[in-house]
mmCIF file of C-alpha atoms and ligand atoms in Angstrom:
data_model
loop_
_atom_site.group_PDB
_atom_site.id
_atom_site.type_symbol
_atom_site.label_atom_id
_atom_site.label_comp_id
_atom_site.label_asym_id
_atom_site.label_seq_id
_atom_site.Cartn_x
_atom_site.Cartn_y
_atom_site.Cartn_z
ATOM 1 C CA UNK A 681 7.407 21.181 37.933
ATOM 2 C CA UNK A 682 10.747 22.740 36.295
ATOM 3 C CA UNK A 683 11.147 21.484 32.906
ATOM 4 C CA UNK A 684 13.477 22.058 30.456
ATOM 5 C CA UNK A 685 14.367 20.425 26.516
ATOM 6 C CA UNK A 686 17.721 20.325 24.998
ATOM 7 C CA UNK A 687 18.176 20.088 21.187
ATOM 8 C CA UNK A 688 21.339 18.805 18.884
ATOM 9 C CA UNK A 689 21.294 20.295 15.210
ATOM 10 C CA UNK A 690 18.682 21.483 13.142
ATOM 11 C CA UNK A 691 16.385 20.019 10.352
ATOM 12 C CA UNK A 692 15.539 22.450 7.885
ATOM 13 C CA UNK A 693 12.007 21.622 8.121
ATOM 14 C CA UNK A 694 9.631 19.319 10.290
ATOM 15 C CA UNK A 695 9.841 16.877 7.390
ATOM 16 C CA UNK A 696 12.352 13.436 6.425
ATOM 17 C CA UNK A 697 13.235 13.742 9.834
ATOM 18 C CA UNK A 698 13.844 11.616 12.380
ATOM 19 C CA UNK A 699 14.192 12.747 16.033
ATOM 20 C CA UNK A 700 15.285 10.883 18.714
ATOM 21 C CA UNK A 701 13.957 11.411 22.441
ATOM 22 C CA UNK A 702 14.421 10.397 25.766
ATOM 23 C CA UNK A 703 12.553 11.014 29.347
ATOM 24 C CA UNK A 704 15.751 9.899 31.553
ATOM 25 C CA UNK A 705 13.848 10.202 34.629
ATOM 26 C CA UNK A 706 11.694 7.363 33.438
ATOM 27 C CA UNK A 707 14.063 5.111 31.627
ATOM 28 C CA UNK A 708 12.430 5.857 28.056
ATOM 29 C CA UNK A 709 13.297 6.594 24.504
ATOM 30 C CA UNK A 710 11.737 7.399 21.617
ATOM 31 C CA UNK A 711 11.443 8.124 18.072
ATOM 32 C CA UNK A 712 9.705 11.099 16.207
ATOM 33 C CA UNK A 713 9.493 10.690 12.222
ATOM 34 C CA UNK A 714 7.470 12.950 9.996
ATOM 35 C CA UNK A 715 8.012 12.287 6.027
ATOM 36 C CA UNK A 716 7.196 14.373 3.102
ATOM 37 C CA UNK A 717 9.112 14.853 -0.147
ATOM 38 C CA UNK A 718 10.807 11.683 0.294
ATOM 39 C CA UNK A 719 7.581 9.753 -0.034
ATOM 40 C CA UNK A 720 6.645 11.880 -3.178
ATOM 41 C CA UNK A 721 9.878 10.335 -4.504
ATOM 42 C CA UNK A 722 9.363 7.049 -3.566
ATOM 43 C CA UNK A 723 5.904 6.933 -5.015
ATOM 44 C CA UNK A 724 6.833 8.612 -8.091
ATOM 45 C CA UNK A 725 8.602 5.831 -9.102
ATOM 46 C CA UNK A 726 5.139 3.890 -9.219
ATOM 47 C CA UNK A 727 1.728 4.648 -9.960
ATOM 48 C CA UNK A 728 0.344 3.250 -7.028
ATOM 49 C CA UNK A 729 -3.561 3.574 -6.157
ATOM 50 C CA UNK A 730 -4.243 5.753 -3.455
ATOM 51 C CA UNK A 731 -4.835 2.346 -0.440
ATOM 52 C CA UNK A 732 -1.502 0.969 -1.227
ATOM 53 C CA UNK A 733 -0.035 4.162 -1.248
ATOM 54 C CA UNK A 734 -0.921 5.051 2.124
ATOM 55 C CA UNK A 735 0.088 1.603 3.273
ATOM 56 C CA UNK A 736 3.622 2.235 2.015
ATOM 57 C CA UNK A 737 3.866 5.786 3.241
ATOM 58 C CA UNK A 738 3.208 3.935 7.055
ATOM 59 C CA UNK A 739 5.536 1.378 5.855
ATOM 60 C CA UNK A 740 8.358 3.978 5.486
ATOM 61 C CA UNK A 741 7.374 5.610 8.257
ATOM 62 C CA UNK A 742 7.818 2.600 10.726
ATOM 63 C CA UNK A 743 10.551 1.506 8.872
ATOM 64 C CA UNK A 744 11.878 5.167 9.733
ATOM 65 C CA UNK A 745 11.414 4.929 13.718
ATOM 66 C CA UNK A 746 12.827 1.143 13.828
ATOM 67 C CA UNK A 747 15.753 2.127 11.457
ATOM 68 C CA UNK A 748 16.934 5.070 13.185
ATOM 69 C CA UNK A 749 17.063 3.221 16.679
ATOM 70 C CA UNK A 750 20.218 1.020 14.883
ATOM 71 C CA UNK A 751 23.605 1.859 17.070
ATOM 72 C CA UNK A 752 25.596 0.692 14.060
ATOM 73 C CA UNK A 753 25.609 4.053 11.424
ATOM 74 C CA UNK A 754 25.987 1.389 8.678
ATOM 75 C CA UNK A 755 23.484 -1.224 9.617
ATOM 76 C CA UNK A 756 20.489 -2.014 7.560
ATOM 77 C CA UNK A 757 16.851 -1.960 8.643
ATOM 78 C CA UNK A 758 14.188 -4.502 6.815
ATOM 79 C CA UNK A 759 10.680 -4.623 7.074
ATOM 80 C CA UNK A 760 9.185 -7.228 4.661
ATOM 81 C CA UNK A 761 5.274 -8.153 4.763
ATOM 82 C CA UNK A 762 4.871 -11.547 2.896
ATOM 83 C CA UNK A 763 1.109 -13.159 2.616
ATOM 84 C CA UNK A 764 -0.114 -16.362 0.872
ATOM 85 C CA UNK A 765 -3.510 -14.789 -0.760
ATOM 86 C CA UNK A 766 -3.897 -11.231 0.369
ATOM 87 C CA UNK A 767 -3.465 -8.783 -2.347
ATOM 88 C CA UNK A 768 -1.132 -7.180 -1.157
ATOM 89 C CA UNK A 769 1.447 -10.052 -1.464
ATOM 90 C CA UNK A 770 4.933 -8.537 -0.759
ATOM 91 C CA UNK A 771 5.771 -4.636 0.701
ATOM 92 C CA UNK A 772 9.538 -4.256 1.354
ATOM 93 C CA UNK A 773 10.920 -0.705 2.823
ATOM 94 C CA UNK A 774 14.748 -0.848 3.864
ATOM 95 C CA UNK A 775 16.833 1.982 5.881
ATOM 96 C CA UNK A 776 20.147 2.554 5.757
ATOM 97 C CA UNK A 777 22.137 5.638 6.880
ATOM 98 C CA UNK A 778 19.394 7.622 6.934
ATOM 99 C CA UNK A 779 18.055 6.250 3.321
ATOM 100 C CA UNK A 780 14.525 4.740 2.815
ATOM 101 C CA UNK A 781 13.473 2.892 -0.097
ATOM 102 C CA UNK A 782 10.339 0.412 -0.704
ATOM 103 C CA UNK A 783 7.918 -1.002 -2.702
ATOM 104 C CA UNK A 784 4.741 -3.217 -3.288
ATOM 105 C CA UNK A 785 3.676 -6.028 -5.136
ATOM 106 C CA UNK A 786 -0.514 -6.166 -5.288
ATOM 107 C CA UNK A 787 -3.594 -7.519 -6.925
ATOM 108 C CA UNK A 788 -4.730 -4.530 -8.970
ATOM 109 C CA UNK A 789 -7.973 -6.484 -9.470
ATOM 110 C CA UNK A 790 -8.623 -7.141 -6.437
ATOM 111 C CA UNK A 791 -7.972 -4.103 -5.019
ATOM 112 C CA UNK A 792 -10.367 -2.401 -7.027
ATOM 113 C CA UNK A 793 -13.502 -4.124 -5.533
ATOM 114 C CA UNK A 794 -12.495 -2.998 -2.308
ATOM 115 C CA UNK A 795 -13.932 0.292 -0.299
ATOM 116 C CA UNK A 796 -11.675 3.239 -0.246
ATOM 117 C CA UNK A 797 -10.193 3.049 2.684
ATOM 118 C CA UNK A 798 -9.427 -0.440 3.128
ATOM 119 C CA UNK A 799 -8.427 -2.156 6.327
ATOM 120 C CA UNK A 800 -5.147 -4.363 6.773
ATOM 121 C CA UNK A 801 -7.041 -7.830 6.922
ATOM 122 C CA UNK A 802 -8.699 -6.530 3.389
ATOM 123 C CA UNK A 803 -5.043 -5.687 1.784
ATOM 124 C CA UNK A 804 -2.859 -8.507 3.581
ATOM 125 C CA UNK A 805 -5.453 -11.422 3.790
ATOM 126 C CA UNK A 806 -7.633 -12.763 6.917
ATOM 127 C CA UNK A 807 -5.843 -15.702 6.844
ATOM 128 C CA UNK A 808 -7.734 -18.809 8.246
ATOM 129 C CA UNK A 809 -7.443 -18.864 12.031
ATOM 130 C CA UNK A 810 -5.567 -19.616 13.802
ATOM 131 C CA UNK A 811 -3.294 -19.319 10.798
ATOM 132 C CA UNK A 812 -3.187 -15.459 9.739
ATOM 133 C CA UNK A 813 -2.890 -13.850 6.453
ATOM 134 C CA UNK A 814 0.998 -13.099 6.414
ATOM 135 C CA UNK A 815 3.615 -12.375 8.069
ATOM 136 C CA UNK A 816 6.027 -9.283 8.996
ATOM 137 C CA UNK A 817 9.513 -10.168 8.982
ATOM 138 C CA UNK A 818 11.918 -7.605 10.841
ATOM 139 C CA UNK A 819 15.384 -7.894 9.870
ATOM 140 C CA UNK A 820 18.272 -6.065 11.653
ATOM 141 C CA UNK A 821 21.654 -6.242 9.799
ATOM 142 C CA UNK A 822 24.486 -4.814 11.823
ATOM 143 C CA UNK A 823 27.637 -3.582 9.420
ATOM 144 C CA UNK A 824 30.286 -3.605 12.095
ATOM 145 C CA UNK A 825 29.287 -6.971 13.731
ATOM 146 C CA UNK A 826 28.164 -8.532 10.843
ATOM 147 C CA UNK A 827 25.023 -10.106 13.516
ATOM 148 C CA UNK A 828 22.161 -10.634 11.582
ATOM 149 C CA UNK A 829 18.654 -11.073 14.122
ATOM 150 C CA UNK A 830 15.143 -11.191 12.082
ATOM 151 C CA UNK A 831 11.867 -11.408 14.273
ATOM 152 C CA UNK A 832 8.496 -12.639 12.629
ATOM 153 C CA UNK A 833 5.076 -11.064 14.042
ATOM 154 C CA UNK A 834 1.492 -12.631 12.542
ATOM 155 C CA UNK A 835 -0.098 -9.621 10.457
ATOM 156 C CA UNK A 836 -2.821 -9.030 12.789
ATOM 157 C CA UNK A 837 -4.530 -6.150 14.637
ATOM 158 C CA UNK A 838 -6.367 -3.161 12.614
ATOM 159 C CA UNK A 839 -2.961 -1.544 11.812
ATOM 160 C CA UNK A 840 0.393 -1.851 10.887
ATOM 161 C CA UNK A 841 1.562 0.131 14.069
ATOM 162 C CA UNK A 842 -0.605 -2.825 16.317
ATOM 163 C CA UNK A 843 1.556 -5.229 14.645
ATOM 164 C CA UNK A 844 4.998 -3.141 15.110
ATOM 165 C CA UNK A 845 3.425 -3.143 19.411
ATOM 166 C CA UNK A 846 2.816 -6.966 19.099
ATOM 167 C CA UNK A 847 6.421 -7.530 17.577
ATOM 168 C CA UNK A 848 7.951 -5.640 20.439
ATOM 169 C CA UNK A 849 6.388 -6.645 23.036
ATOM 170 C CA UNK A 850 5.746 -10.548 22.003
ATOM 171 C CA UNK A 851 9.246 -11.230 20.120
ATOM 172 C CA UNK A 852 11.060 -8.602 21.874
ATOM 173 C CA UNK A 853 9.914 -8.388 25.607
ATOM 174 C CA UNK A 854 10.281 -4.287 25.120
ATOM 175 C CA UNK A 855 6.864 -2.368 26.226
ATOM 176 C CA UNK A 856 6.040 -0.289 23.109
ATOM 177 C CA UNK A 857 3.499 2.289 22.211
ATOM 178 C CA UNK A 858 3.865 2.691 18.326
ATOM 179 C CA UNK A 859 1.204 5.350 15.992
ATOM 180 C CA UNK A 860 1.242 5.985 12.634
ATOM 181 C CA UNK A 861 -0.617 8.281 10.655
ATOM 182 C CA UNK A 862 -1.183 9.655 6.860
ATOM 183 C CA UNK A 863 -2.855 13.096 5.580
ATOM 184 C CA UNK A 864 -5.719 12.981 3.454
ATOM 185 C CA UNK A 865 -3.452 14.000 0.445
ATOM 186 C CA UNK A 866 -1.269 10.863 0.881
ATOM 187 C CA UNK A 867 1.775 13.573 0.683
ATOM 188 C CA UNK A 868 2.506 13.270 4.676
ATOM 189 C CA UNK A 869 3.214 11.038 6.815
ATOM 190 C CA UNK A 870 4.077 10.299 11.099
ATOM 191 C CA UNK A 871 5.126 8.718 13.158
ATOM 192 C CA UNK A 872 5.786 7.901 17.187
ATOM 193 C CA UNK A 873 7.730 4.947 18.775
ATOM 194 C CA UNK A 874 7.829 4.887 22.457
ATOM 195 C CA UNK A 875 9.831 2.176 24.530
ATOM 196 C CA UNK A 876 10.790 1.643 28.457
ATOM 197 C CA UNK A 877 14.104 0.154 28.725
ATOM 198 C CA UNK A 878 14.752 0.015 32.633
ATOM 199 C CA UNK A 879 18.232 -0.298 33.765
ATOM 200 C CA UNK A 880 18.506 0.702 30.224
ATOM 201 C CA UNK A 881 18.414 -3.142 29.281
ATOM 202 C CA UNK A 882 18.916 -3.911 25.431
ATOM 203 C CA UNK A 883 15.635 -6.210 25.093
ATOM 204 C CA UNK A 884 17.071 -9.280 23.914
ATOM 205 C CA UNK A 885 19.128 -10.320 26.735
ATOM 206 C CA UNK A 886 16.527 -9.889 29.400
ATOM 207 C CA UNK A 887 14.307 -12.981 30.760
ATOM 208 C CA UNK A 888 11.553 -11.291 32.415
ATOM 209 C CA UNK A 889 9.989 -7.972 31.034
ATOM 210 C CA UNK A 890 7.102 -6.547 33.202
ATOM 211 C CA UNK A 891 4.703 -4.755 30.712
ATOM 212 C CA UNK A 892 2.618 -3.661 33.075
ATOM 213 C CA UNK A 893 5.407 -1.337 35.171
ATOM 214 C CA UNK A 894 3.887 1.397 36.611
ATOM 215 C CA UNK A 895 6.292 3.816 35.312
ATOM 216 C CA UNK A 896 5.747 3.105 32.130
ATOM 217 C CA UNK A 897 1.862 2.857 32.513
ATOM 218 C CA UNK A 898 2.107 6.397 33.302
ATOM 219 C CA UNK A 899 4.429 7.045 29.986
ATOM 220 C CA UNK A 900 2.012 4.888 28.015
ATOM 221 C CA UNK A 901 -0.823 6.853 28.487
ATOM 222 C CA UNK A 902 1.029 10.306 28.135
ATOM 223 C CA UNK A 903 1.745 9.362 24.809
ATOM 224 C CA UNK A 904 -1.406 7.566 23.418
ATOM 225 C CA UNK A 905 -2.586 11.264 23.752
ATOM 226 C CA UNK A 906 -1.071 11.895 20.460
ATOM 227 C CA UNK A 907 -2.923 12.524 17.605
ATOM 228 C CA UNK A 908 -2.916 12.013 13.682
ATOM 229 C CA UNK A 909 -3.392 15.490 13.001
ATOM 230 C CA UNK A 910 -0.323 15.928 15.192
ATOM 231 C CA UNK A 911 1.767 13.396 13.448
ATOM 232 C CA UNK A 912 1.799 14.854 9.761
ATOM 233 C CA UNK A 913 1.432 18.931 10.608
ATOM 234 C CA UNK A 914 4.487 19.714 8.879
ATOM 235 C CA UNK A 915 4.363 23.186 11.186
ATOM 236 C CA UNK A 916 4.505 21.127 14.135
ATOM 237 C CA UNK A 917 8.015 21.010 15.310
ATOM 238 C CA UNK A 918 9.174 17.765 16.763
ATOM 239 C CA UNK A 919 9.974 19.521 20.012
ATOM 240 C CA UNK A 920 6.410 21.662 20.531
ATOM 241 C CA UNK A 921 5.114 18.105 19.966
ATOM 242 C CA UNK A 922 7.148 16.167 22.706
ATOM 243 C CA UNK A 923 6.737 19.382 24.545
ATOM 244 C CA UNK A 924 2.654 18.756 24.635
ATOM 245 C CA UNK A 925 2.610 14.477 25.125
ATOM 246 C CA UNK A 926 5.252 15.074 28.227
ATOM 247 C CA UNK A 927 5.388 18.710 29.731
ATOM 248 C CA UNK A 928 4.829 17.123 32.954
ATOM 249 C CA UNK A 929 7.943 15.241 32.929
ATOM 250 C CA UNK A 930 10.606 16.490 34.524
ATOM 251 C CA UNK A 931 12.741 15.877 31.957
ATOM 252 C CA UNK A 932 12.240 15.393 27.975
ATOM 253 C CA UNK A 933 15.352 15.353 26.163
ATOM 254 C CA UNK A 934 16.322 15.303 22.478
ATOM 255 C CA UNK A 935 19.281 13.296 21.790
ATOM 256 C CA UNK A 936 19.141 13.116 18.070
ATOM 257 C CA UNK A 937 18.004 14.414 14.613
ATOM 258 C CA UNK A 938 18.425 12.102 11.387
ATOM 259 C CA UNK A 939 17.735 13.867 8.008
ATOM 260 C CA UNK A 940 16.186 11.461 6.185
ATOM 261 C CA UNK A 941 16.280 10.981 2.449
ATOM 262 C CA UNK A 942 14.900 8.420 -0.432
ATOM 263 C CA UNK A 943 17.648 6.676 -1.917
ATOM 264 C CA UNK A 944 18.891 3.080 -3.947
ATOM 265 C CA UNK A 945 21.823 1.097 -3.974
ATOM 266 C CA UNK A 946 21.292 -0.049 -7.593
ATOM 267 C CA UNK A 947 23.881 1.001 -10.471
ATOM 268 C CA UNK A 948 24.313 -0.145 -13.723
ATOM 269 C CA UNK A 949 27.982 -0.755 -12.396
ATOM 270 C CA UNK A 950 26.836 -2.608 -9.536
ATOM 271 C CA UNK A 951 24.725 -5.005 -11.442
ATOM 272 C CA UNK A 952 27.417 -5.516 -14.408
ATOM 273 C CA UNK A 953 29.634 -6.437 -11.197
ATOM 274 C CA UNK A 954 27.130 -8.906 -10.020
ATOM 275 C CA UNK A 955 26.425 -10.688 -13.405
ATOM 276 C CA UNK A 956 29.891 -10.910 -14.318
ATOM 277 C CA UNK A 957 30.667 -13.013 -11.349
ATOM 278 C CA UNK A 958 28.383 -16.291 -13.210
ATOM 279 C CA UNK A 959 29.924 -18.137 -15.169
ATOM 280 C CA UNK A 960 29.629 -18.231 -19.161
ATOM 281 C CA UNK A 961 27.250 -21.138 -19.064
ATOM 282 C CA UNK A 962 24.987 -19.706 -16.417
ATOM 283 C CA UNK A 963 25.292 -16.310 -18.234
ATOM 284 C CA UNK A 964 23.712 -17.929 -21.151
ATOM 285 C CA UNK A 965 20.808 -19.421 -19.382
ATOM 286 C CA UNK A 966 20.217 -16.260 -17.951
ATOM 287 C CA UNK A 967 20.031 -14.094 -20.892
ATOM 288 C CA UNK A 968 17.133 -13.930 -24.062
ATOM 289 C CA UNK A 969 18.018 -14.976 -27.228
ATOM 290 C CA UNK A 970 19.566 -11.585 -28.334
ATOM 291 C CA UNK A 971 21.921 -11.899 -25.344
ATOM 292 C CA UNK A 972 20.719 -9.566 -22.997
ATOM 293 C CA UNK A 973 20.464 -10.343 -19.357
ATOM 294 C CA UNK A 974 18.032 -7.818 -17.857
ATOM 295 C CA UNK A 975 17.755 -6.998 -13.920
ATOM 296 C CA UNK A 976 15.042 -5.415 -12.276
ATOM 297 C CA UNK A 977 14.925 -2.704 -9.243
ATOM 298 C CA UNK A 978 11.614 -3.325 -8.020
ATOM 299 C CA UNK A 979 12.075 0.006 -5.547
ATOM 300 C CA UNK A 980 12.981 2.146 -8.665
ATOM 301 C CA UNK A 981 10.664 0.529 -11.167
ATOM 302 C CA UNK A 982 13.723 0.470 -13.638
ATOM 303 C CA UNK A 983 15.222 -2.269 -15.643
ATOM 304 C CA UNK A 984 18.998 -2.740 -16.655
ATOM 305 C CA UNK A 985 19.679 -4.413 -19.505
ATOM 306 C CA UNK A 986 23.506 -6.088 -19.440
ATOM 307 C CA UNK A 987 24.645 -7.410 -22.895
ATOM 308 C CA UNK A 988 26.807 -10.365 -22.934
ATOM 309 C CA UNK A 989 28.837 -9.671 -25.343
ATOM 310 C CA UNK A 990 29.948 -6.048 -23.258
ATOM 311 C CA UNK A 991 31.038 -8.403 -20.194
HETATM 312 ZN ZN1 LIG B 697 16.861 0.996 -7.344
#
């Protein structure tokens, strides 16, 4: 069958990239995301053991493919993980124009009597069925509408991409195939996000969603043929690797390429800005006894002290 791939702009490498797909034949899109340096320079911020990590690196990454699938160039992406008793007890990545940033709050203590490679129940909490451990929250912030729409998904499944397919296809009615994967070295990560949008409906609006379409059984199980090793070989270009899951398509077509990078909206400026607009009196609660008034960026691990008497 003929074939053929298009491609819009260049990344310099196969990493902090995200590459958009589609197979219009079959009323699909996609997303490809491999990350590298920009996870060095998240973790470096933190000196994370090796399980949580990993478990941020996958973060990012799915934070990555559901980011990157915003219309709105300046709308935020938020993926928060909140549990009652897991040790893991908050993770937070955000996206915005092409920037990811996250973090992790955990049980050190905990963490350390578990096995090496630990599974999500261990780090987010089994919960007490039917009750589960936590919960993913999935915020989408558009900048031009101002529309704010957050969907909540049960942590549950072996892995953070099961509960990125149960959020899509329970709270969104979209038929997803999400992966994820990490390198042994922690250094690399990947990632592959896979919807069918027939009639190229926008999810939300739709009242009836058949996940079992044949035409997208067919693009289900092309993909699921991807592998981890696949995912994070940073020689692997995106388009060899859409190239192998759908060469029998008539049609695979690449309709973007994001560069991503790591970045922060916190400034000293900014939070002088944001302190400034208290009043005296709750100023003064706020701050120690020598008059300081110190705010924290969790995703940076830095701390900026603001002196009352400089406001
Ligand atoms: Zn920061």
């Amino acid at each position: 069958m003929a074939s053929k791939t298009s491609r819009q702009g260049t990344a310099l490498d196969n990493l902090d990239v995200a590459v958009g797909f589609t197979l219009p034949r079959r009323s699909v899109r996609g997303r490809l995301v491999r990350l590298g340096p920009l996870l060095d320079e998240v973790l470096a911020a933190h000196a994370y053991p090796a399980p949580i990590a990993r478990t941020l690196s996958e973060a990012l990454t799915l934070t990555a493919l559901l980011g990157t699938m915003l219309k709105d160039a300046g709308g935020q992406l938020t993926l928060q993980a909140q549990t009652e008793r897991g040790i893991i007890d908050l993770m937070v990545c955000d996206y915005r124009g092409g920037e990811l940033r996250g973090y992790v709050r955990f049980d050190g203590d905990r963490l350390a009597d578990l096995p090496s490679l630990p599974s999500l129940q261990d780090l987010f909490g089994k919960g007490k069925p039917p009750q589960p451990g936590g919960f993913f929250a999935i915020t989408f912030d558009q900048a031009l509408s101002g529309e704010r729409y957050q969907g909540i998904v049960p942590i549950e499944g072996d892995s953070l991409a099961d509960a990125a397919q149960s959020f899509f296809g329970q709270s969104e009615q979209i038929p997803s195939l999400v992966r994820l994967a990490v390198n042994d070295t922690g250094h690399i990560a990947g990632g592959i996000l896979v919807q069918h949008l027939p009639e190229g409906e926008e999810g939300r609006d739709r009242i009836h969603t058949r996940l079992d379409h044949p035409e997208w059984e067919h693009v289900r199980i092309l993909a699921e043929t991807i592998r981890a090793a696949e995912m994070v070989d940073r020689d692997l270009p995106a388009e060899t690797l859409l190239w192998r899951l759908f060469h029998e398509e008539e049609e695979v077509r690449v309709v973007s390429t994001i560069e991503l990078r790591r970045g922060c909206r916190c400034d000293p400026e900014h939070v002088r800005s944001v302190i400034a607009r208290f009043d005296a009196a709750e100023r003064e609660t706020m701050a120690t006894d020598d008059g300081t008034i110190t705010v924290d960026c969790e995703f940076c691990s830095r701390s900026f002290p603001i002196r009352l008497s400089d406001l």
